[in-house]
Short mmCIF file of C-alpha atoms (C1' of nucleotides) in Angstrom, two decimals:
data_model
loop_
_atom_site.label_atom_id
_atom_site.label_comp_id
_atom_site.label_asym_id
_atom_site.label_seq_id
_atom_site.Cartn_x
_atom_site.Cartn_y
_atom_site.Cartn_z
CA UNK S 263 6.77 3.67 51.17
CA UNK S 264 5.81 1.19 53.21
CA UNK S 265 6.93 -2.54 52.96
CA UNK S 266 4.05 -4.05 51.24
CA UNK S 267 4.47 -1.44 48.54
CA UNK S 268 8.37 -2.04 48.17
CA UNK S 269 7.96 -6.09 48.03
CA UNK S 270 5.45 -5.32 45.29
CA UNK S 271 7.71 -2.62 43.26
CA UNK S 272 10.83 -4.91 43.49
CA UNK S 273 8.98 -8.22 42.72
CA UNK S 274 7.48 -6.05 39.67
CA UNK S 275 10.82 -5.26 39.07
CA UNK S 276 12.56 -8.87 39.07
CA UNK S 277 9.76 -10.21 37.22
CA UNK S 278 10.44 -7.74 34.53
CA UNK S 279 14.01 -7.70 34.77
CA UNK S 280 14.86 -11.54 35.27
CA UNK S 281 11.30 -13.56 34.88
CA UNK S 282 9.03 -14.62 37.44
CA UNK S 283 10.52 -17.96 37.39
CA UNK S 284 14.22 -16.77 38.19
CA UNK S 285 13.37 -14.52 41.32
CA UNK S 286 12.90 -16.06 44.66
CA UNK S 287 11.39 -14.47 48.06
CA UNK S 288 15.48 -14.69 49.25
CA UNK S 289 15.73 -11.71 46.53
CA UNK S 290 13.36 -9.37 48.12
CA UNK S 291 14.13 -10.15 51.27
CA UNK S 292 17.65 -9.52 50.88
CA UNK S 293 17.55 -6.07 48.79
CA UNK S 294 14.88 -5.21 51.28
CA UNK S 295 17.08 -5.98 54.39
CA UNK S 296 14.37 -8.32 55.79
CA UNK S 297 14.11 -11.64 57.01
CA UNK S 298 12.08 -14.53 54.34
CA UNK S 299 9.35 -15.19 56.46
CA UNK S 300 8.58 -11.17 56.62
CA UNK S 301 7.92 -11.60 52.93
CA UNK S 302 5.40 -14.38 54.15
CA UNK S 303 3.93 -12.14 56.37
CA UNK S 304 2.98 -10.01 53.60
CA UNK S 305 2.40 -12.51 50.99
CA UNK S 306 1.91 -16.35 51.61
CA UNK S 307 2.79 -17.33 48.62
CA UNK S 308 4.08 -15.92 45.22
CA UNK S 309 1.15 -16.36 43.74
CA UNK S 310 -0.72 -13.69 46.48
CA UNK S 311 2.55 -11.57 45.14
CA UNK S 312 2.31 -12.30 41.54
CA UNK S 313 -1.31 -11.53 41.48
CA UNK S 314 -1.04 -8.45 43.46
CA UNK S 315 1.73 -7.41 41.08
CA UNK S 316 -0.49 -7.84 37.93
CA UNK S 317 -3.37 -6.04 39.47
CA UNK S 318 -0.79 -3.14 40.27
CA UNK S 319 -0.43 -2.76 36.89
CA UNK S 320 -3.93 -3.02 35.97
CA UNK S 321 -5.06 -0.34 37.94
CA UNK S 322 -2.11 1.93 37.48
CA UNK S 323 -3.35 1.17 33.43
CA UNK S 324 -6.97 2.33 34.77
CA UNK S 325 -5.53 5.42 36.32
CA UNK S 326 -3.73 6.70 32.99
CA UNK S 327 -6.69 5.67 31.03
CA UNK S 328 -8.35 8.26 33.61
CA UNK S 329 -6.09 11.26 33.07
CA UNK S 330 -5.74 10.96 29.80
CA UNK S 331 -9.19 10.69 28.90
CA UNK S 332 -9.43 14.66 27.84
CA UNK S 333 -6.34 14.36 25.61
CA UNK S 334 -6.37 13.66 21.71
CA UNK S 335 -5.70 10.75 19.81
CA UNK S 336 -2.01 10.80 19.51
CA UNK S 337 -1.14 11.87 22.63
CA UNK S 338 -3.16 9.02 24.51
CA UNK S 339 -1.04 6.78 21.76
CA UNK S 340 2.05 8.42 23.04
CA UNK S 341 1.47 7.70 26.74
CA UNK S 342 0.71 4.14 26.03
CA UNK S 343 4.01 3.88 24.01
CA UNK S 344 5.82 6.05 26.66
CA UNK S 345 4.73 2.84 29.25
CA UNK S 346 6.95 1.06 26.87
CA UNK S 347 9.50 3.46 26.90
CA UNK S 348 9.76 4.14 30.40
CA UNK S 349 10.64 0.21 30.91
CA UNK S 350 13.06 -0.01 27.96
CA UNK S 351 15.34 3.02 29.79
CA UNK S 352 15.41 0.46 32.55
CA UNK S 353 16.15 -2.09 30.44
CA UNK S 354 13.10 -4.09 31.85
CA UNK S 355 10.26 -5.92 29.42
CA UNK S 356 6.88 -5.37 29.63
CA UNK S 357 4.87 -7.60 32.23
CA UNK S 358 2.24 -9.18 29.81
CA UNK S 359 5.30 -10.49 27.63
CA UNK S 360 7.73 -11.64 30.63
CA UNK S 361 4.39 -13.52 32.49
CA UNK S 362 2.81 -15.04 28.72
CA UNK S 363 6.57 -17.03 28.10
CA UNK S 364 5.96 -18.32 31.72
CA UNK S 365 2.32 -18.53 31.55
CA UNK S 366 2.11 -22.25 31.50
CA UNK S 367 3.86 -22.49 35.00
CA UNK S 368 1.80 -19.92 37.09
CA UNK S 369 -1.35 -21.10 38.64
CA UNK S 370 -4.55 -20.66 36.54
CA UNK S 371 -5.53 -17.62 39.08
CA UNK S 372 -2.72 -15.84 37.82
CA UNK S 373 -3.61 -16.74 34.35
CA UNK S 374 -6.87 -15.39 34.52
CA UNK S 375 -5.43 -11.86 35.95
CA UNK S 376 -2.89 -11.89 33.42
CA UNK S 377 -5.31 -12.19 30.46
CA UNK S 378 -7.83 -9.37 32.26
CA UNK S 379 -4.73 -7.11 32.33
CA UNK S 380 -4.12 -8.12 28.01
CA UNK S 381 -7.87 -7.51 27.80
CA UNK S 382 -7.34 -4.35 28.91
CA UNK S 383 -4.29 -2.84 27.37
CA UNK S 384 -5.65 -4.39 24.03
CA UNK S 385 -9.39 -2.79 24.79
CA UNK S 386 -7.70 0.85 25.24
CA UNK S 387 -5.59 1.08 22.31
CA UNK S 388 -8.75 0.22 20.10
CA UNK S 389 -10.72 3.01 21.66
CA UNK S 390 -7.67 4.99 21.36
CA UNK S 391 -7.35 3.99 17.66
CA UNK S 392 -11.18 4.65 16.99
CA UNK S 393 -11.26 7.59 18.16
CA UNK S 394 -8.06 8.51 16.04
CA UNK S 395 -10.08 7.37 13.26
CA UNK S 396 -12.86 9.58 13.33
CA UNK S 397 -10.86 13.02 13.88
CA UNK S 398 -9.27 12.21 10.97
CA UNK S 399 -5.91 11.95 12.98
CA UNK S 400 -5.00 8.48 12.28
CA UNK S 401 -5.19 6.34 8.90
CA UNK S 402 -5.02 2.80 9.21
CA UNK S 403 -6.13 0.11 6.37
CA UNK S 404 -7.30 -3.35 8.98
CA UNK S 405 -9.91 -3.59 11.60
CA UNK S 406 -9.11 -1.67 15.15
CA UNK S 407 -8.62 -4.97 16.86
CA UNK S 408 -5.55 -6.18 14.41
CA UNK S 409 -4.30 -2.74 14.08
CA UNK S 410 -4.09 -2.71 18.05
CA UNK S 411 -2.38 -6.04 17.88
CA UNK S 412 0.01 -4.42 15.70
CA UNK S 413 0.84 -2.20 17.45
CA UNK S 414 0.93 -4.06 20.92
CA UNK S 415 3.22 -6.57 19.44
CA UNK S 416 5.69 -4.21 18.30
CA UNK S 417 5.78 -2.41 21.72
CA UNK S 418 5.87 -5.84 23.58
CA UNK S 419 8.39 -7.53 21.45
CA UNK S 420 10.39 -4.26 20.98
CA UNK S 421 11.74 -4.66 24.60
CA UNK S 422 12.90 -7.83 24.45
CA UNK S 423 14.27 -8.21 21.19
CA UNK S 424 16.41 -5.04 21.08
CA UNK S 425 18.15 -6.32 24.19
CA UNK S 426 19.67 -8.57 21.96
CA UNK S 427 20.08 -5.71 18.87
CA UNK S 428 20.58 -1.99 20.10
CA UNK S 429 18.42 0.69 22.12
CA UNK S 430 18.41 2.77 18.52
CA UNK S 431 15.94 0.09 17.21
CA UNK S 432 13.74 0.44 20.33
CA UNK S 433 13.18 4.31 19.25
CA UNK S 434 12.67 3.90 15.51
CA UNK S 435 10.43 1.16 16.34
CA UNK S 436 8.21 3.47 18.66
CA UNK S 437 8.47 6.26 16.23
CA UNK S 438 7.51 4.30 13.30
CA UNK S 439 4.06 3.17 14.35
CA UNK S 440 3.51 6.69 14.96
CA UNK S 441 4.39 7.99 11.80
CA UNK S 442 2.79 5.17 9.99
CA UNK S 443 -0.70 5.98 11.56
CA UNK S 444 -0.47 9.74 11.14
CA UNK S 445 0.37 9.07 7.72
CA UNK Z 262 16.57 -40.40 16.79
CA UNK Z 263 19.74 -40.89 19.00
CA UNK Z 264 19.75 -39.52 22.60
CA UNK Z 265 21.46 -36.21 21.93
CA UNK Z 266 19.03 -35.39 19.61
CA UNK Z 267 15.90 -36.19 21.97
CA UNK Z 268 17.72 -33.97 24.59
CA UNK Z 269 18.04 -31.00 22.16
CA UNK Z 270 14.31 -31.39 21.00
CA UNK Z 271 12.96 -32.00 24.10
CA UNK Z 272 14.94 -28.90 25.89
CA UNK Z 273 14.07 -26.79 22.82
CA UNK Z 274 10.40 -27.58 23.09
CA UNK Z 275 10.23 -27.16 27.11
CA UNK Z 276 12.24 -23.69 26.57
CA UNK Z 277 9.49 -22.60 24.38
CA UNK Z 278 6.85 -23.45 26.06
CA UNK Z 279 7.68 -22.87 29.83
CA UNK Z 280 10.88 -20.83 29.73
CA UNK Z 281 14.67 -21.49 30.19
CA UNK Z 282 14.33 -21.54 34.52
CA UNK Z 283 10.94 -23.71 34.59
CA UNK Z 284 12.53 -26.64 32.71
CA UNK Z 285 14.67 -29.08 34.29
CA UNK Z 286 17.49 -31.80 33.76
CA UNK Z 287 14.51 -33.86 35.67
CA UNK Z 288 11.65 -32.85 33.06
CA UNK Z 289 13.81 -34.32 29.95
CA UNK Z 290 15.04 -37.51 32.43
CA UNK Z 291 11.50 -38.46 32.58
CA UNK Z 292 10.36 -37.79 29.69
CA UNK Z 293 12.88 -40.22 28.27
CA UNK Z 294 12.59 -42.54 30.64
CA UNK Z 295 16.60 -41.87 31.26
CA UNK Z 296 18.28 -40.61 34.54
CA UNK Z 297 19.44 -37.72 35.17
CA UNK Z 298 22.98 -38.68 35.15
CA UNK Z 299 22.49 -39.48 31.52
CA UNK Z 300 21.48 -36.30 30.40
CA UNK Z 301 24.79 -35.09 32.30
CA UNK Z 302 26.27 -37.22 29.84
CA UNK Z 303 25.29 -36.17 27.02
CA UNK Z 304 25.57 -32.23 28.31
CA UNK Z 305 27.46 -31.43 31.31
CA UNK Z 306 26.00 -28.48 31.80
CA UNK Z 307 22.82 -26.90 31.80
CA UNK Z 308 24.38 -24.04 29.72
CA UNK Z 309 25.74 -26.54 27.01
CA UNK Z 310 22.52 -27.94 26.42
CA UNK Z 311 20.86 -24.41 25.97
CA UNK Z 312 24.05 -23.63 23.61
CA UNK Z 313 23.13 -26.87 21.70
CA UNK Z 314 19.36 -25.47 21.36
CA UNK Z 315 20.03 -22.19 20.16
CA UNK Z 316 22.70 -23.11 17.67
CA UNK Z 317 20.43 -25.85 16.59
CA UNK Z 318 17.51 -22.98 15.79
CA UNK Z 319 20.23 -21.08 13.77
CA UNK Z 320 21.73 -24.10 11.64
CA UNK Z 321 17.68 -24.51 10.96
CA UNK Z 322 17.39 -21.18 9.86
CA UNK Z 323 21.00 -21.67 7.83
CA UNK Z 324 18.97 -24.18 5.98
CA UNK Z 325 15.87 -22.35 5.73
CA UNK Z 326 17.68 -19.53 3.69
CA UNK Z 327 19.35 -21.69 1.20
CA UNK Z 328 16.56 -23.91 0.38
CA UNK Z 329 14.73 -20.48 -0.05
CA UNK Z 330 17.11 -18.51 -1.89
CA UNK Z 331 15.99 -19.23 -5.25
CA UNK Z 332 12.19 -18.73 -4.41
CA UNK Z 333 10.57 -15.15 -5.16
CA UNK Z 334 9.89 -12.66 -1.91
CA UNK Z 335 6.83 -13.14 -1.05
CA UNK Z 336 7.33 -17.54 -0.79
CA UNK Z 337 10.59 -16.61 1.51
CA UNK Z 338 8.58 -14.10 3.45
CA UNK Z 339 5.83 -16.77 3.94
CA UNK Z 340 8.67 -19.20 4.44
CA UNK Z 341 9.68 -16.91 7.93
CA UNK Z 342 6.00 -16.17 8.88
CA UNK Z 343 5.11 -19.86 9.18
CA UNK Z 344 7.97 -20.34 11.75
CA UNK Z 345 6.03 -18.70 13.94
CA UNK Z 346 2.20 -20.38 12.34
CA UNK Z 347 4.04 -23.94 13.09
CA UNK Z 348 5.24 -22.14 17.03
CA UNK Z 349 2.09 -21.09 17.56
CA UNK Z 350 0.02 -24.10 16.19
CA UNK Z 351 1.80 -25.77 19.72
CA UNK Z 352 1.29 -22.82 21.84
CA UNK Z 353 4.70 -22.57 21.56
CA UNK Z 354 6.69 -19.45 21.52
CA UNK Z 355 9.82 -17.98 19.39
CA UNK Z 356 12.91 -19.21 21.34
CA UNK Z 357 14.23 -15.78 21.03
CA UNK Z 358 11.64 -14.07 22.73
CA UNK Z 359 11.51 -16.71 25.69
CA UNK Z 360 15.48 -16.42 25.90
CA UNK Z 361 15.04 -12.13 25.88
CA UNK Z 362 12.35 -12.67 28.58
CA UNK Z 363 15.30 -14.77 30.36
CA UNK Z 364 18.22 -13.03 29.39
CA UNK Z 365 19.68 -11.72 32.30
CA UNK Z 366 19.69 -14.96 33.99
CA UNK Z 367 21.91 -16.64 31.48
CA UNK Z 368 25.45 -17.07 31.12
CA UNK Z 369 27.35 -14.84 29.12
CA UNK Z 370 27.94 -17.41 26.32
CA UNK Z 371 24.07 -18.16 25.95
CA UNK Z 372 23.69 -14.19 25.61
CA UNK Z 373 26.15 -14.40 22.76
CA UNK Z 374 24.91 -16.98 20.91
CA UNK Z 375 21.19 -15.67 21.31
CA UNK Z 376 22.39 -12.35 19.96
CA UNK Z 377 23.90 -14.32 16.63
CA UNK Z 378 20.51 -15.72 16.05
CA UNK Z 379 18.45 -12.87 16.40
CA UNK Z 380 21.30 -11.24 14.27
CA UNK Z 381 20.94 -13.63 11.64
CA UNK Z 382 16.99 -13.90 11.60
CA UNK Z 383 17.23 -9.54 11.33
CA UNK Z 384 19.72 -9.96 8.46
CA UNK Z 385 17.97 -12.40 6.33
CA UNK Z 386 14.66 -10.10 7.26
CA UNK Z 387 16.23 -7.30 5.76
CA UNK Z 388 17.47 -9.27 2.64
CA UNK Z 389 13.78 -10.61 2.20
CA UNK Z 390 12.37 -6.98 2.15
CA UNK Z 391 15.37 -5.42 -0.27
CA UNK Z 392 14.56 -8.37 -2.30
CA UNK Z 393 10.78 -7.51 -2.89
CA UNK Z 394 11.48 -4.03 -2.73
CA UNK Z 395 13.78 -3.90 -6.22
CA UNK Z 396 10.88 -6.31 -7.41
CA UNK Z 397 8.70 -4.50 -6.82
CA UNK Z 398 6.60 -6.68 -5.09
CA UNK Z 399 6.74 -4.81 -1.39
CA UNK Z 400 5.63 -1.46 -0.47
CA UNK Z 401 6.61 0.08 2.80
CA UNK Z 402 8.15 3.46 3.76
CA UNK Z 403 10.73 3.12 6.51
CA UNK Z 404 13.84 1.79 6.60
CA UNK Z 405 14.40 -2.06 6.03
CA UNK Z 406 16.28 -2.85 8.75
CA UNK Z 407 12.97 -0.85 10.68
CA UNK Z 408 10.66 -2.68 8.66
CA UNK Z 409 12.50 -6.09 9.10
CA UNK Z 410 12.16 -5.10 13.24
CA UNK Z 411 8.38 -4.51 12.59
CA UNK Z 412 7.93 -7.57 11.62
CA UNK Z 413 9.51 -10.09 13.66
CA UNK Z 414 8.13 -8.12 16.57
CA UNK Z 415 4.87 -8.19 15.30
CA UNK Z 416 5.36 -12.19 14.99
CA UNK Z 417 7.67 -12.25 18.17
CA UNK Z 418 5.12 -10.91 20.60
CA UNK Z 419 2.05 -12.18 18.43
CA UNK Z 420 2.23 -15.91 19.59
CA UNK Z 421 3.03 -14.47 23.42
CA UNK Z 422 0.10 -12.17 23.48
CA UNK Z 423 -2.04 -14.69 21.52
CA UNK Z 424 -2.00 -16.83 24.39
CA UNK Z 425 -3.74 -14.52 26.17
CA UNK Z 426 -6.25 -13.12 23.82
CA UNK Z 427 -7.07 -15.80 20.89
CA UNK Z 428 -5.28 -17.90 18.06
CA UNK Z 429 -7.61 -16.18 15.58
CA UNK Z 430 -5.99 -12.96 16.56
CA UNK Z 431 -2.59 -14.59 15.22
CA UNK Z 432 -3.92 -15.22 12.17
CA UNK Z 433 -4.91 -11.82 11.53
CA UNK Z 434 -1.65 -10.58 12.79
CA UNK Z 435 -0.05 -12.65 10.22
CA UNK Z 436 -2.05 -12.00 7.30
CA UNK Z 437 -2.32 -8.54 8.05
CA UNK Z 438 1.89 -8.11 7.50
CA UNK Z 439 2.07 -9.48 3.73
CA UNK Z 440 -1.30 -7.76 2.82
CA UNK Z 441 0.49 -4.45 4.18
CA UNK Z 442 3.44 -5.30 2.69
CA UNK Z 443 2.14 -5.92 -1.30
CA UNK Z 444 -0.45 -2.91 -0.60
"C1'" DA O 183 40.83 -62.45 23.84
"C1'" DT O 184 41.48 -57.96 25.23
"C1'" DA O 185 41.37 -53.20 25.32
"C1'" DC O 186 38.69 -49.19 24.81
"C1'" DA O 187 35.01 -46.00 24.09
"C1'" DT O 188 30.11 -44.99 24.25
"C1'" DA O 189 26.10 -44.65 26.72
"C1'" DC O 190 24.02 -45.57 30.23
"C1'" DC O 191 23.47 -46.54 35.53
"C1'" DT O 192 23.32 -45.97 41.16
"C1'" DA O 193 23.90 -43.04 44.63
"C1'" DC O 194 25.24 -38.95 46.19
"C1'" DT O 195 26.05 -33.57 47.33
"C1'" DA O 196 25.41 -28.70 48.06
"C1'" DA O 197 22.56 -25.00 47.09
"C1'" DT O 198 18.35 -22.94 46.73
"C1'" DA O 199 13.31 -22.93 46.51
"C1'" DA O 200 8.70 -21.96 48.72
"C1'" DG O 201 6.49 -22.24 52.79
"C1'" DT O 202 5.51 -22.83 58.17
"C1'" DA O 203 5.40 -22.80 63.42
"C1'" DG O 204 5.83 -20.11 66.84
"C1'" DG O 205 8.28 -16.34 69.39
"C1'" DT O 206 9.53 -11.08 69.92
"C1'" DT O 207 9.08 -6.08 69.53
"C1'" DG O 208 6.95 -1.78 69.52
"C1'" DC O 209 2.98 1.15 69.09
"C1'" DG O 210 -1.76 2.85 69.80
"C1'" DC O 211 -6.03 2.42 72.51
"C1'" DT O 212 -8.67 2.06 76.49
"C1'" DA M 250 -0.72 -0.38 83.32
"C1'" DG M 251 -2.16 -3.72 80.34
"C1'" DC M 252 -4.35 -5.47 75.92
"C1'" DG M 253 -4.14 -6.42 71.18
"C1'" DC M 254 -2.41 -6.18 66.84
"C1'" DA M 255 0.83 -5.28 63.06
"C1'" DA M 256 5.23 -6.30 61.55
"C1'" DC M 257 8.81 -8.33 62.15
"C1'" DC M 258 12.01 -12.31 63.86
"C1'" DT M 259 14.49 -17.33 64.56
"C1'" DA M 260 14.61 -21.69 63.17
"C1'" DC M 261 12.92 -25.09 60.66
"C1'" DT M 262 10.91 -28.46 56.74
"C1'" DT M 263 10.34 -30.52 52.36
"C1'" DA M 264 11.09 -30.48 47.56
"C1'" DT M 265 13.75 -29.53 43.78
"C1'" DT M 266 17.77 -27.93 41.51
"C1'" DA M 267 22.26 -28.54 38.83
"C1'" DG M 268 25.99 -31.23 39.07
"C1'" DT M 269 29.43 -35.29 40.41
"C1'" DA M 270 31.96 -39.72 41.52
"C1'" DG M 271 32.37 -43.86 40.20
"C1'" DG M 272 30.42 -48.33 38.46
"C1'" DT M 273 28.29 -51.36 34.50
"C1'" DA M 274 26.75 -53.13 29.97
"C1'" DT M 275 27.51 -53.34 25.04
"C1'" DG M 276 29.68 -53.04 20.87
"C1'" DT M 277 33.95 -52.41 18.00
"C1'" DA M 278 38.70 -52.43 16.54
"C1'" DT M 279 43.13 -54.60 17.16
#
DNA sequence: ATACATACCTACTAATAAGTAGGTTGCGCT
DNA sequence: AGCGCAACCTACTTATTAGTAGGTATGTAT
């Protein structure tokens, strides 16, 4: 992997671990065996990397959107709660909830990517949920859009809260909404 | 309102808005028109101060429950909801979810005393729901302790994500939970 | 009157932050 | 062989951070 890369993975990884307000450029550079200024080199500021970082995630969000696109209802549901999943085994929070607490001290460019990224997640889990809807697969009682909020704000919330209860809560929270929409 | 007080407000609010490691001894200085060796004073530490905040939230939340106790279900549910309606009406968010989103970064003690509030919010969650269950009055399937988690991370991540998306969509998220709940 | 505590102050320190100027190294291309 | 560029480096700046040492004003109890 080359540098570029690895600065992005880690800072998505501090960011998620930590916030984006408690890691510095000293913290990649030093876990990357680099000097400061080589993190400059890539990225001039940390708004280049925090932007970068969101758009990561945006397009690796595009990509499963992609190869899922065949599947049925409830397993495209899965892989979006298995995102979710994947970062609770690491302990890590989703990026959308770590950057919206810091959202008011991130430059309005990063705001706008932020909020593209939301748009997204929030635009795929309706389709998802629609298309649930029609095979018959998935019974739900509100509108897409707030049943896709539900469900978003369990996921995002689920992460963070359950650091402070137990990992067991994490999984009965994923398999609920599940259950609940299959009925 | 003495000094103490101000500091405790003040932090609170900044926490909630900004995050734990975007607020400063400087930010509450100013905004007092005090010096910085004042708020020292008053909390020698930046850790005291955030002890002082979250303790605060759960002596609120003490108070909350026994002014409540007598009321029927669905008023105490509605009491807990509108924490979040009067958070949100800001653009503030739950100090529990900005302190998750932080957690690693804190002392030990903070971590503690963060995990007694979300404790006690999860307990008096699950008391709410028995409550209306053996009235009668709520409907759900799962678990309470589940359904208590459902909930606050519906409302946790709701005024996060809603900063993102729109404040109508926490509306809906709110409404949506008690119109679930009584069927 | 004096002693003492409370609540502030001035003036500072050491650490860390993001960011920059300009130099060095090594590799591919012609 | 020599050019140019990518990817690093040293060495620095400026701002901000939490935290401290020690002084001052004001009220209260003895």
């Amino acid at each position: 992997m080359d540098t570029r890369t690895e600065i992005i993975r880690l800072g998505d990884s501090l960011i998620r671990e930590k916030g984006y307000n408690a890691f510095s450029f000293a913290d990649i550079s030093k876990h990357l065996n680099i000097k400061n200024a080589s993190v400059h080199y890539h990225f001039p500021t940390k708004t280049t990397l925090g932007l970068a970082i969101v758009q990561e995630h945006r397009n690796r969000l595009e990509r499963l959107k992609t190869k899922t696109e065949s599947k049925d209802p409830v397993e495209k549901l899965n892989a979006f709660l298995n995102i979710y999943a994947a970062a609770k085994s690491e302990n890590k929070i989703c990026i959308v909830g770590s950057l919206a607490t810091d959202f008011y001290t991130v430059e309005p460019e990063m705001q706008h990517e932020l909020k593209k990224l939301a748009d997204s997640i929030l635009k795929w889990v309706i389709e998802i949920l629609k298309e649930g809807k029609n095979k018959h697969v998935f019974r739900f009682r509100t509108s897409e859009r707030t049943k896709a909020l539900m469900i978003i704000t369990n996921m995002l919330a689920a992460v963070q809260l359950t650091r402070l209860t137990n990992k067991q809560d994490f999984k009965e929270i994923k398999e609920t909404i599940l259950h609940d929409l299959t009925q």
